[in-house]
PDB file of C-alpha atoms in Angstrom:
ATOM      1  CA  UNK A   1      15.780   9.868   2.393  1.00 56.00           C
ATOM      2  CA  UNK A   2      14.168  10.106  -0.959  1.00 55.00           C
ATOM      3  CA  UNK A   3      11.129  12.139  -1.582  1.00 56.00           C
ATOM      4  CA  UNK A   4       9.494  11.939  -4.973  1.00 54.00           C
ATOM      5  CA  UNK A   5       8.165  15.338  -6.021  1.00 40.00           C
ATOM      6  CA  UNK A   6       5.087  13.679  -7.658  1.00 39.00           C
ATOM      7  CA  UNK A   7       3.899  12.865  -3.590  1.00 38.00           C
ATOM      8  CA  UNK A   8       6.005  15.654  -1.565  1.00 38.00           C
ATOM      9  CA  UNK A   9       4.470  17.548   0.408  1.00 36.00           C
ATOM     10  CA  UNK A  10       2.683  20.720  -1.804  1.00 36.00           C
ATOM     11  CA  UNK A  11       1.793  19.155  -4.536  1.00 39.00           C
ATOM     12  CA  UNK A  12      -2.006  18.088  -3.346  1.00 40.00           C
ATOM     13  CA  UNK A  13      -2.184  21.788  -2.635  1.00 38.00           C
ATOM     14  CA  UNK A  14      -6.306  22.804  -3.980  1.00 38.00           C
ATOM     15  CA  UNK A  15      -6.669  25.954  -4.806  1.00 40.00           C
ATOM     16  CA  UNK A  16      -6.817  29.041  -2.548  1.00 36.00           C
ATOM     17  CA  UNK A  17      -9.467  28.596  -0.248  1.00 39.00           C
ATOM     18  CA  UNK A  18     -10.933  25.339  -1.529  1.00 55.00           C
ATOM     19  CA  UNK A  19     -10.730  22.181   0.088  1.00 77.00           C
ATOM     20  CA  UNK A  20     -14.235  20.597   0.044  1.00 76.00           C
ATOM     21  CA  UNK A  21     -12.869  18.312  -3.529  1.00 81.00           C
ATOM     22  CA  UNK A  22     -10.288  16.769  -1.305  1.00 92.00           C
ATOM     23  CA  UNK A  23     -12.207  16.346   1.908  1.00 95.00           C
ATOM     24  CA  UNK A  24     -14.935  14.820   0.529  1.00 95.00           C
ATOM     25  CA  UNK A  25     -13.028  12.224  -1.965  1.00 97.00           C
ATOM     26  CA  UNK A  26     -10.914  11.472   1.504  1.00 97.00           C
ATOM     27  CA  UNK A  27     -13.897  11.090   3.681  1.00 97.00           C
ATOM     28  CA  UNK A  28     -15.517   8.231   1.290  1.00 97.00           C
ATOM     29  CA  UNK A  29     -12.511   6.208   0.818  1.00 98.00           C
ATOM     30  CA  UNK A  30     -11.979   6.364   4.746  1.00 98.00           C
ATOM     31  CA  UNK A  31     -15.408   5.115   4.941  1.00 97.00           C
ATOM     32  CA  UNK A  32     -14.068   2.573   2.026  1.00 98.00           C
ATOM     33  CA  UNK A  33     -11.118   1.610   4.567  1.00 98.00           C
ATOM     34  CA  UNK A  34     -12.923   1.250   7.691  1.00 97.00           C
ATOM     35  CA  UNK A  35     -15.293  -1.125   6.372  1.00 96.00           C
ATOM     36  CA  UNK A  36     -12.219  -3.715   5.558  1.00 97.00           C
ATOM     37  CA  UNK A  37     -10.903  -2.754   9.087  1.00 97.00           C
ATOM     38  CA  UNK A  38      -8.521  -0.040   8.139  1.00 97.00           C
ATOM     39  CA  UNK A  39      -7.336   3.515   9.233  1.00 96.00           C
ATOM     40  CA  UNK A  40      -8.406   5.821   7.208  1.00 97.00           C
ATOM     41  CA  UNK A  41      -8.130  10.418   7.368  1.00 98.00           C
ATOM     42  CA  UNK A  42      -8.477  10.856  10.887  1.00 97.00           C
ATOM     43  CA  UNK A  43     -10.079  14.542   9.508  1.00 97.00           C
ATOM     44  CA  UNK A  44     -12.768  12.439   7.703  1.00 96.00           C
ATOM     45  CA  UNK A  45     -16.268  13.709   8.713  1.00 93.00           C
ATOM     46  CA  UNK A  46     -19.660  12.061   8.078  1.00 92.00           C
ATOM     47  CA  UNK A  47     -20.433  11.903   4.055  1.00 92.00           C
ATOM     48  CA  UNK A  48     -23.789  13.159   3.111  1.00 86.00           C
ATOM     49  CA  UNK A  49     -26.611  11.416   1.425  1.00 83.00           C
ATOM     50  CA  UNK A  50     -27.471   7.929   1.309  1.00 85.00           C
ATOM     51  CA  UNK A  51     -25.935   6.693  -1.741  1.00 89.00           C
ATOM     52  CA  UNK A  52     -24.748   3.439  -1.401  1.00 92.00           C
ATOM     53  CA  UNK A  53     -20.976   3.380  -0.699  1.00 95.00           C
ATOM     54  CA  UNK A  54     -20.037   1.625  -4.146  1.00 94.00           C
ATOM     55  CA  UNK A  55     -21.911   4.777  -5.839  1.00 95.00           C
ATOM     56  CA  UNK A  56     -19.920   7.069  -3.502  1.00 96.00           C
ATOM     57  CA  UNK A  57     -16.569   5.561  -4.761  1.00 97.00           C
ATOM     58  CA  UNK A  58     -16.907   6.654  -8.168  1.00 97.00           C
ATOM     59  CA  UNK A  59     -18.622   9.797  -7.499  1.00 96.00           C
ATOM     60  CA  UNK A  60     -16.120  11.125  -5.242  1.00 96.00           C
ATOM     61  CA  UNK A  61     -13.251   9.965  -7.897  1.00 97.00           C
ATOM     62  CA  UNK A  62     -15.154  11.498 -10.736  1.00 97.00           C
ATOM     63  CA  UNK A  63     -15.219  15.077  -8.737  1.00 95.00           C
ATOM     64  CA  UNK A  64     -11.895  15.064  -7.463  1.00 96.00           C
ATOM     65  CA  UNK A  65     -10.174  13.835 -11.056  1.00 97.00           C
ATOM     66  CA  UNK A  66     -12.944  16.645 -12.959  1.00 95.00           C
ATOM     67  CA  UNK A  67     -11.457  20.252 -10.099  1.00 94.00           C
ATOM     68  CA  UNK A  68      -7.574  18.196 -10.888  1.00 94.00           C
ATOM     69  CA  UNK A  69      -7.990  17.196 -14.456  1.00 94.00           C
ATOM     70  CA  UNK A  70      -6.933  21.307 -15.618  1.00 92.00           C
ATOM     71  CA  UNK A  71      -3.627  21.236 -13.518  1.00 90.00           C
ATOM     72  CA  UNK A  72      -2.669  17.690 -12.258  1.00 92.00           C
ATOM     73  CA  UNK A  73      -3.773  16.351 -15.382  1.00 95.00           C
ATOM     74  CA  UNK A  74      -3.092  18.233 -17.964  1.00 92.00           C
ATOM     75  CA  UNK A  75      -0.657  16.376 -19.739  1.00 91.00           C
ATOM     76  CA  UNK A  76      -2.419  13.430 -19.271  1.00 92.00           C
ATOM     77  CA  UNK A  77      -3.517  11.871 -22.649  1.00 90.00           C
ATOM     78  CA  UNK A  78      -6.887  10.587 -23.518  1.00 94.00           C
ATOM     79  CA  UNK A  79      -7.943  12.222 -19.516  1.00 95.00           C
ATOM     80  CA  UNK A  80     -11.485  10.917 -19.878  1.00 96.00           C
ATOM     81  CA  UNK A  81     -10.417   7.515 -20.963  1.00 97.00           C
ATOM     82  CA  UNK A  82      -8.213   7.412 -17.594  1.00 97.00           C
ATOM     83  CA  UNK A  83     -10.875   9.082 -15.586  1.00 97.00           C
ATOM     84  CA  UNK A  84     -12.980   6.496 -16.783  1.00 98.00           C
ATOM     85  CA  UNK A  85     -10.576   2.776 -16.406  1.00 98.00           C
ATOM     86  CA  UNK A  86      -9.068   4.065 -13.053  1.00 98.00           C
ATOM     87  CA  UNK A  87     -12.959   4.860 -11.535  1.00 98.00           C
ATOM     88  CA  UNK A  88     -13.746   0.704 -13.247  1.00 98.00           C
ATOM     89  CA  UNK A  89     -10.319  -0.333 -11.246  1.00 98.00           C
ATOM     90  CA  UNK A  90     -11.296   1.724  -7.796  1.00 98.00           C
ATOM     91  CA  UNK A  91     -15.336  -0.396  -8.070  1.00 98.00           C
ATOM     92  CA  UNK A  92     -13.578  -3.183  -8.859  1.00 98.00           C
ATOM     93  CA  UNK A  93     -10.878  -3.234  -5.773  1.00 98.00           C
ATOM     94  CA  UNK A  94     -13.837  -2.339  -3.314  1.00 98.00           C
ATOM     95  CA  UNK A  95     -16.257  -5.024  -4.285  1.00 97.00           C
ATOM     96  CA  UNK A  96     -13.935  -7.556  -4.733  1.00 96.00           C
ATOM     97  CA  UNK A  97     -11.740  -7.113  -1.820  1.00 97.00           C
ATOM     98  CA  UNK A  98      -8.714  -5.215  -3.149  1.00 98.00           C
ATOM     99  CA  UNK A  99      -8.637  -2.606  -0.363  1.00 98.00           C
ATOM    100  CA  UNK A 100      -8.161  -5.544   2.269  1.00 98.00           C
ATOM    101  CA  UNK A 101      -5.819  -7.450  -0.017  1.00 98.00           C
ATOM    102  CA  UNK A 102      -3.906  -4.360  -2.126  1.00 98.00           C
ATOM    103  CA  UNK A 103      -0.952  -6.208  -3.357  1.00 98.00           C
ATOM    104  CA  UNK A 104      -3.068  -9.606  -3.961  1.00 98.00           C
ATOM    105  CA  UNK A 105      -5.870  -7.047  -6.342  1.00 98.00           C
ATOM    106  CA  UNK A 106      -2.295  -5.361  -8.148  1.00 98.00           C
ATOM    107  CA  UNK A 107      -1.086  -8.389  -8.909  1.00 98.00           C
ATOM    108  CA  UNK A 108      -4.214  -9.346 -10.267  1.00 98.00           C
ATOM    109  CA  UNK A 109      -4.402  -6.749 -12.957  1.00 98.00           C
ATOM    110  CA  UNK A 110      -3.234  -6.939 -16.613  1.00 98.00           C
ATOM    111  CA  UNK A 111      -0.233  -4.514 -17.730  1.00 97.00           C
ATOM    112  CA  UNK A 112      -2.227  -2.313 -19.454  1.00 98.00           C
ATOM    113  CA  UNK A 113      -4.370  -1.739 -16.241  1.00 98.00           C
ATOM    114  CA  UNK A 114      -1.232  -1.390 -14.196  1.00 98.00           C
ATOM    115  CA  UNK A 115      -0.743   1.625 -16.637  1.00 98.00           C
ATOM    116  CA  UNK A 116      -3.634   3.244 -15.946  1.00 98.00           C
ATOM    117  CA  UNK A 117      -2.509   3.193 -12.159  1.00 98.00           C
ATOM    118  CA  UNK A 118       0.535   3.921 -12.754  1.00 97.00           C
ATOM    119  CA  UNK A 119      -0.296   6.923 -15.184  1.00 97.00           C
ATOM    120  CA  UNK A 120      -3.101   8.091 -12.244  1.00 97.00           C
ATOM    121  CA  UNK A 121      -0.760   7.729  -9.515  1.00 97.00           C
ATOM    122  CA  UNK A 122       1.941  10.149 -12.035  1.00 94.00           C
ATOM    123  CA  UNK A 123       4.640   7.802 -11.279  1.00 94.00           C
ATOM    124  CA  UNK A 124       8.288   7.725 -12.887  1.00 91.00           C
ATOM    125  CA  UNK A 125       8.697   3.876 -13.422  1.00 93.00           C
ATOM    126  CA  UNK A 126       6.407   0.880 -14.308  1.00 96.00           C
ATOM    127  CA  UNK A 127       4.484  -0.875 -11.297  1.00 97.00           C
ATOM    128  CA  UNK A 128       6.652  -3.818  -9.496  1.00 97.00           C
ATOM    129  CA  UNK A 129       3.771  -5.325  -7.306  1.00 97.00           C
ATOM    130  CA  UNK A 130       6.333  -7.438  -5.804  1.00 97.00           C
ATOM    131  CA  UNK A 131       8.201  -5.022  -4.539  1.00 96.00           C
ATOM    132  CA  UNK A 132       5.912  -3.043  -2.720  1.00 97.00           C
ATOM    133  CA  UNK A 133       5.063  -2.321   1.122  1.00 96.00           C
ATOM    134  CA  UNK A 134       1.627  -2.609   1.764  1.00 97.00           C
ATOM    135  CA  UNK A 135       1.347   0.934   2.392  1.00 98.00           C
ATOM    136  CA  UNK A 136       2.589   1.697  -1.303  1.00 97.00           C
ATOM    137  CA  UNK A 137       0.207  -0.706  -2.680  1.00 98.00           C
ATOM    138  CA  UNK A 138      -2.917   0.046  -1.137  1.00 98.00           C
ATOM    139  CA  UNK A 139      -1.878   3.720  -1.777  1.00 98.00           C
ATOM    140  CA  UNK A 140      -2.190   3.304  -5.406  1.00 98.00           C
ATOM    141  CA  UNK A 141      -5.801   2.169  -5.393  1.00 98.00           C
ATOM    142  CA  UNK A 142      -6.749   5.554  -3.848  1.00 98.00           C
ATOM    143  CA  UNK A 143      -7.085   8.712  -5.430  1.00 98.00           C
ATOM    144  CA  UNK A 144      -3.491  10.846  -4.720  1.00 97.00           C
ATOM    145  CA  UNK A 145      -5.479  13.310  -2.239  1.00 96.00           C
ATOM    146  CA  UNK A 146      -6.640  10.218   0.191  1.00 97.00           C
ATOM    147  CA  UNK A 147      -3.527   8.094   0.026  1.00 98.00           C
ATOM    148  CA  UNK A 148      -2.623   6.887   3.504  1.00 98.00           C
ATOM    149  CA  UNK A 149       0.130   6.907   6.405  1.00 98.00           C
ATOM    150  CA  UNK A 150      -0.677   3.337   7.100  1.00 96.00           C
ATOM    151  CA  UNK A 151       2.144   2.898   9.437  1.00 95.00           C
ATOM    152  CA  UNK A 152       2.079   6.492  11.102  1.00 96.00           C
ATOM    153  CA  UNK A 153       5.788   7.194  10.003  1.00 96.00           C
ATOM    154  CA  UNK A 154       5.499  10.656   8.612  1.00 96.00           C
ATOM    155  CA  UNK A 155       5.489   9.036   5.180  1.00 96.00           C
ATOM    156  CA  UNK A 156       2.936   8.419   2.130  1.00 97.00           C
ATOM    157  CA  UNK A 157       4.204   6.080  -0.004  1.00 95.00           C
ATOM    158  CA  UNK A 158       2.503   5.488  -3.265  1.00 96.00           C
ATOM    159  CA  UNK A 159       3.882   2.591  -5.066  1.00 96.00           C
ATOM    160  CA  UNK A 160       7.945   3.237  -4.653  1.00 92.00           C
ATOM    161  CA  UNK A 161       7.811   6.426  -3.831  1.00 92.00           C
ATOM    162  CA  UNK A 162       7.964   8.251  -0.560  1.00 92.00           C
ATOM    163  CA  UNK A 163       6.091  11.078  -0.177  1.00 92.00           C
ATOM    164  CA  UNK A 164       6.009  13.800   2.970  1.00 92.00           C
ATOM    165  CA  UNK A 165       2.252  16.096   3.112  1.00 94.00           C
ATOM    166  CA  UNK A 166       0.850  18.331   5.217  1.00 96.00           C
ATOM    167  CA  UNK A 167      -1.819  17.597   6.456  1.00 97.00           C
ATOM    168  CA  UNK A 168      -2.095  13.869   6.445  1.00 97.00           C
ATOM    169  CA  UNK A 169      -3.975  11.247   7.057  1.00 98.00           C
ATOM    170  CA  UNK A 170      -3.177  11.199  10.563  1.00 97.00           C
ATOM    171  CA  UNK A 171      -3.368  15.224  11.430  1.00 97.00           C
ATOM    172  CA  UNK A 172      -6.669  15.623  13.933  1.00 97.00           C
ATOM    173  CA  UNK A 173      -9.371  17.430  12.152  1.00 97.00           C
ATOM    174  CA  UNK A 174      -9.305  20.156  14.600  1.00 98.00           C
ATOM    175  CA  UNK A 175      -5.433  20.655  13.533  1.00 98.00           C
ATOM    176  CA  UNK A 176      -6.652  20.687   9.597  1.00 97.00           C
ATOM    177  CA  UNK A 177      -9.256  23.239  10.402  1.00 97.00           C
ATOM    178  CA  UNK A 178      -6.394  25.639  12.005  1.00 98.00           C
ATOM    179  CA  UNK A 179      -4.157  24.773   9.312  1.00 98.00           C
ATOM    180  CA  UNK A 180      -6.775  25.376   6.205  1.00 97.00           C
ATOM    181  CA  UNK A 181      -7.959  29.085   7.787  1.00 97.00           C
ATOM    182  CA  UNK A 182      -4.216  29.609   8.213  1.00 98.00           C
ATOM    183  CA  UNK A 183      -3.262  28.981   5.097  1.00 97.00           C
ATOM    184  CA  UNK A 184      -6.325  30.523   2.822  1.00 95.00           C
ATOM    185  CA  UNK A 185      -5.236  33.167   0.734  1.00 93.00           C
ATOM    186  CA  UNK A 186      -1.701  32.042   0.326  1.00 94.00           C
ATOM    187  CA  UNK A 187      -0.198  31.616  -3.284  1.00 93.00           C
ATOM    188  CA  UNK A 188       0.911  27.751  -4.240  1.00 90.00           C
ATOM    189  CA  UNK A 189       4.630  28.743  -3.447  1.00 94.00           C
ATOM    190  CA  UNK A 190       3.342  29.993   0.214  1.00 95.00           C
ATOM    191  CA  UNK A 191       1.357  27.232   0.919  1.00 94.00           C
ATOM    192  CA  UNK A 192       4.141  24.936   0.053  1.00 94.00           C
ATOM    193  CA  UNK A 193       6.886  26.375   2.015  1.00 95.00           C
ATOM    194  CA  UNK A 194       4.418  26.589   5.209  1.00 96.00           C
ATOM    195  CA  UNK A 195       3.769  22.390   4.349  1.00 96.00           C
ATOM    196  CA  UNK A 196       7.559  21.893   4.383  1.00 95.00           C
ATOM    197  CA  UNK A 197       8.424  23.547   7.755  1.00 95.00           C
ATOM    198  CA  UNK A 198       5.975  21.777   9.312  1.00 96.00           C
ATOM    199  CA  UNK A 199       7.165  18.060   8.122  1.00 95.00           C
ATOM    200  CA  UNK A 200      10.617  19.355   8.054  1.00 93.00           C
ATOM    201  CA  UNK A 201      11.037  17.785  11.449  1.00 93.00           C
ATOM    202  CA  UNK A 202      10.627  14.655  10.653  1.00 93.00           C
ATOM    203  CA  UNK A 203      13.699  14.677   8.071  1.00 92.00           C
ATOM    204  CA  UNK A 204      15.527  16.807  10.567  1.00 93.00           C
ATOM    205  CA  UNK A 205      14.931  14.044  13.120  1.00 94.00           C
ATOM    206  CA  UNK A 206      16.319  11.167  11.204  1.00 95.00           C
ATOM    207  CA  UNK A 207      19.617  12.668  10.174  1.00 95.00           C
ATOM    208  CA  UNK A 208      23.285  12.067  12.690  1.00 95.00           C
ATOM    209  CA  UNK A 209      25.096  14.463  13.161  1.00 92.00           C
ATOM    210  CA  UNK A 210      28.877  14.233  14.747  1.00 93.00           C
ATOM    211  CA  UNK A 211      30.496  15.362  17.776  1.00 92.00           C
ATOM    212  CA  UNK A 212      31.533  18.240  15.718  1.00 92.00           C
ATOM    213  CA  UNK A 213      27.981  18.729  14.379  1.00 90.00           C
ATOM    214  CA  UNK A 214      28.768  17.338  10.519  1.00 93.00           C
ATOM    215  CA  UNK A 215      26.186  15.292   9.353  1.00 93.00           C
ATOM    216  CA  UNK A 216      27.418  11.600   9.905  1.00 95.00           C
ATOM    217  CA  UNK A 217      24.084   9.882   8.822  1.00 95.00           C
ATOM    218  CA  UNK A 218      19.996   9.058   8.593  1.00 95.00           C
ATOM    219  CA  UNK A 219      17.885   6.879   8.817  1.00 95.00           C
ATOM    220  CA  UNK A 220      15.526   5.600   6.195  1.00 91.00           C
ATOM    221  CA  UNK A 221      11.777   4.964   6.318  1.00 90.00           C
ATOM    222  CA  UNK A 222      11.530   1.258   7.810  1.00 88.00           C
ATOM    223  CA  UNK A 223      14.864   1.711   9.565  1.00 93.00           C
ATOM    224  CA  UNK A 224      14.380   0.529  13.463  1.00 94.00           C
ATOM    225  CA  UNK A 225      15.909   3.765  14.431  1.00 95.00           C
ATOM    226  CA  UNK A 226      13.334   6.000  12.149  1.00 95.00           C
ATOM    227  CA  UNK A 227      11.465   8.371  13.844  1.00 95.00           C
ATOM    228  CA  UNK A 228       8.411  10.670  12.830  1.00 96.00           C
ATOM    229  CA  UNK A 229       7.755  13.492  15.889  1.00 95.00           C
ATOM    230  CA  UNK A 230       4.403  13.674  15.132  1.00 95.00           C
ATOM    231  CA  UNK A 231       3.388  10.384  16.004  1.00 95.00           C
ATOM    232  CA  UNK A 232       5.423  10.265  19.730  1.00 95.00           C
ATOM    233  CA  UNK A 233       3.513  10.353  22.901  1.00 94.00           C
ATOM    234  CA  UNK A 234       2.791  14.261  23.764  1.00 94.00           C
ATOM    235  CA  UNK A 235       3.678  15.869  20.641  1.00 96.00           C
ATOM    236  CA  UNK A 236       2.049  19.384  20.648  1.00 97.00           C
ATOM    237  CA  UNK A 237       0.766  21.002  17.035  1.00 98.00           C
ATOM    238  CA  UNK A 238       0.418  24.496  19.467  1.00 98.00           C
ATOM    239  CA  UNK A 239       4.368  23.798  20.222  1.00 97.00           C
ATOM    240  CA  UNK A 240       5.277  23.041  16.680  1.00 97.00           C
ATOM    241  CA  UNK A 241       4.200  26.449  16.028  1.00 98.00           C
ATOM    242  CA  UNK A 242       5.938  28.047  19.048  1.00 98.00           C
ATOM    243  CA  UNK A 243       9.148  26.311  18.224  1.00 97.00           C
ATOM    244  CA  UNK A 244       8.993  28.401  14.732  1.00 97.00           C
ATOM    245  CA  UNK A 245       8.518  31.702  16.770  1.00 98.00           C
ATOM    246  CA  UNK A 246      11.299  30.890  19.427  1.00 98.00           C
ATOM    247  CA  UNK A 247      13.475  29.734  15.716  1.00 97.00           C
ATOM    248  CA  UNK A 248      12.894  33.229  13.830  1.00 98.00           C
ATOM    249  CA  UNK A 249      13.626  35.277  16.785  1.00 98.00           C
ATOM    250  CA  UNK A 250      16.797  33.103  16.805  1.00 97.00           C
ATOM    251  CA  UNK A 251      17.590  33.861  13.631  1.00 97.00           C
ATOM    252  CA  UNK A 252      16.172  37.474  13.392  1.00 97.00           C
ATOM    253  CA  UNK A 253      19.828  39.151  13.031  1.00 97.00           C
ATOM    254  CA  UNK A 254      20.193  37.103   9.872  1.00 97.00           C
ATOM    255  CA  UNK A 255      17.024  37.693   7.947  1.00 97.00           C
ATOM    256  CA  UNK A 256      15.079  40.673   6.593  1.00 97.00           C
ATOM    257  CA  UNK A 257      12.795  42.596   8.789  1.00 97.00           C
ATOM    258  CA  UNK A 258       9.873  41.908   6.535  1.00 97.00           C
ATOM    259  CA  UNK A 259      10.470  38.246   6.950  1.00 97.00           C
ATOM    260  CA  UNK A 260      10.765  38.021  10.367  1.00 98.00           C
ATOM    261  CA  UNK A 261       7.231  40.136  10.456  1.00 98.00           C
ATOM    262  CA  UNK A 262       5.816  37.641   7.744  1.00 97.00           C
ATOM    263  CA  UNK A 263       6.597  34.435   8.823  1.00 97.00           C
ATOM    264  CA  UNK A 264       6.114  35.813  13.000  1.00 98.00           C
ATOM    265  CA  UNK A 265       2.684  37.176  11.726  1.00 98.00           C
ATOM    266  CA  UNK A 266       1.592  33.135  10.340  1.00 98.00           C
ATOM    267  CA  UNK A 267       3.081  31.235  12.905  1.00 98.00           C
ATOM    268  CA  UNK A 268       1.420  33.430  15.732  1.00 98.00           C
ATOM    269  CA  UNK A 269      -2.254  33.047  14.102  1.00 98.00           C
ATOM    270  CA  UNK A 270      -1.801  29.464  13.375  1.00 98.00           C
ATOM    271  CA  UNK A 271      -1.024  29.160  16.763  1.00 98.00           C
ATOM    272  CA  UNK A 272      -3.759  31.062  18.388  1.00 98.00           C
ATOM    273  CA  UNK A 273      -6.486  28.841  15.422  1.00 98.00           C
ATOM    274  CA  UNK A 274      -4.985  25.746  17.058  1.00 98.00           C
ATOM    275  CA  UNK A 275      -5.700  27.089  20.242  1.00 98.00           C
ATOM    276  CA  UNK A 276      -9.675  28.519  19.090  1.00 98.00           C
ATOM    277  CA  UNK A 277      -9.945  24.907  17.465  1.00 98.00           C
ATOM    278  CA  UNK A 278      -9.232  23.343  20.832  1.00 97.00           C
ATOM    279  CA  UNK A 279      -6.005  21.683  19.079  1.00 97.00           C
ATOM    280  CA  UNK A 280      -2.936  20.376  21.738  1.00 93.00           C
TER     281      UNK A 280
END
């Protein structure tokens, strides 16, 4: 399977300790979903104030691109001109139906327009509307830190590309709350590596091995045989992080005391936070 870096998981990382930008730009386009009968974070809570919904839209797009526009944006030119013609595109989509019709809205859009998407969404290649899975399309008419796992495969795709994240859209809030105390204080690199092991299942899953244990083959997103763990009947976040204790004591002869300690030490208080947070 392919995973574009712009969309792996890592890369929506905030900043140490600071979350609220993201959570509140996801919980007002899951309120932007919901009201064309779509999923949206299932971490969303309630947004505050009574600003009409088309206000919240840009609002929540203007904050999230102004905390991003230093680091995800930096090489971005004329950033205030994009700010500005993707926030016009995201008012547009929601009042005229875009979010219940993404590839229909795309397709309606000039190719200067599908620039400014494309330039938002960091992508490698021009937009092919045609192309797309419904998933990837609507994807691109949300700012990168609410994009979607419409299908609940373990995978945000954003136009093309596949993308695996930590928490997503379908992680229960109680699991993001464990996860974001976890996690605060960790450098970039930290955070990133803890994001991987926990999706790393999902790739794991998907690949064949042989009777002799070589890798034979996988399976690729929208293959019948696909799987994504975290979606089956019974799957336990507290067991996830169990299964990494019972792996590094596993592999304790082969790794240095201090990571055994380090990585025994994160796994064991993520797992009691799930358990405070009344996570399964």
């Amino acid at each position: 399977m392919q995973v574009d870096s712009s969309t792996a998981a890592g890369s929506l990382l905030a900043p140490a300790g600071s979350h609220s930008h993201h959570h509140r730009v996801q919980a007002v386009f899951s309120d932007v979903l919901e009201a064309v009968g779509r999923a949206g974070y299932a971490s969303a809570q309630e947004v505050e104030g009574d600003q009409p919904l088309s206000e919240n839209v840009v609002g929540a797009w203007n904050q999230w691109f102004a905390t991003e526009r230093a680091a995800r944006y930096s090489q971005a030119e004329a950033p205030e001109q994009l700010r500005q013609e993707y926030g016009q595109l995201l008012l547009q989509a929601h009042q005229s139906g875009g979010y219940a019709a993404p590839k229909d809205f795309l397709q309606s859009l000039s190719g200067e327009q599908l620039e400014v998407v494309q330039n938002v969404q960091q992508l490698a290649d021009p937009i092919d509307v045609g192309s797309l899975t419904e998933e990837g399309a609507l994807n691109l008419l949300l700012p990168p830190a609410a994009q979607v796992d419409l299908n609940h495969d373990g995978i945000t795709q954003s136009g093309a590309a596949n993308g695996l994240r930590f928490p997503d859209s379908n992680t229960p809030l109680e699991v993001v709350q464990a996860w974001e105390e976890a996690t605060a204080g960790m450098t970039f690199g930290e955070r990133m590596m803890a994001e991987f092991r926990m999706v790393a299942p999902t790739m794991l899953s998907n690949m064949v091995v042989d009777e002799n244990g070589a890798y034979s083959h996988h399976y690729e997103p929208g293959d019948p045989e696909w799987r994504n763990p975290r979606a089956e009947p019974g799957y336990s976040y507290v067991q996830a992080a169990q299964d990494w204790l019972d792996h590094l004591d596993f592999v304790r002869p082969w790794i240095s005391r201090e990571q055994y300690e380090e990585q025994t030490a994160f796994w064991t208080n993520f797992k009691g936070l799930l358990e405070d947070h009344g996570a399964k």
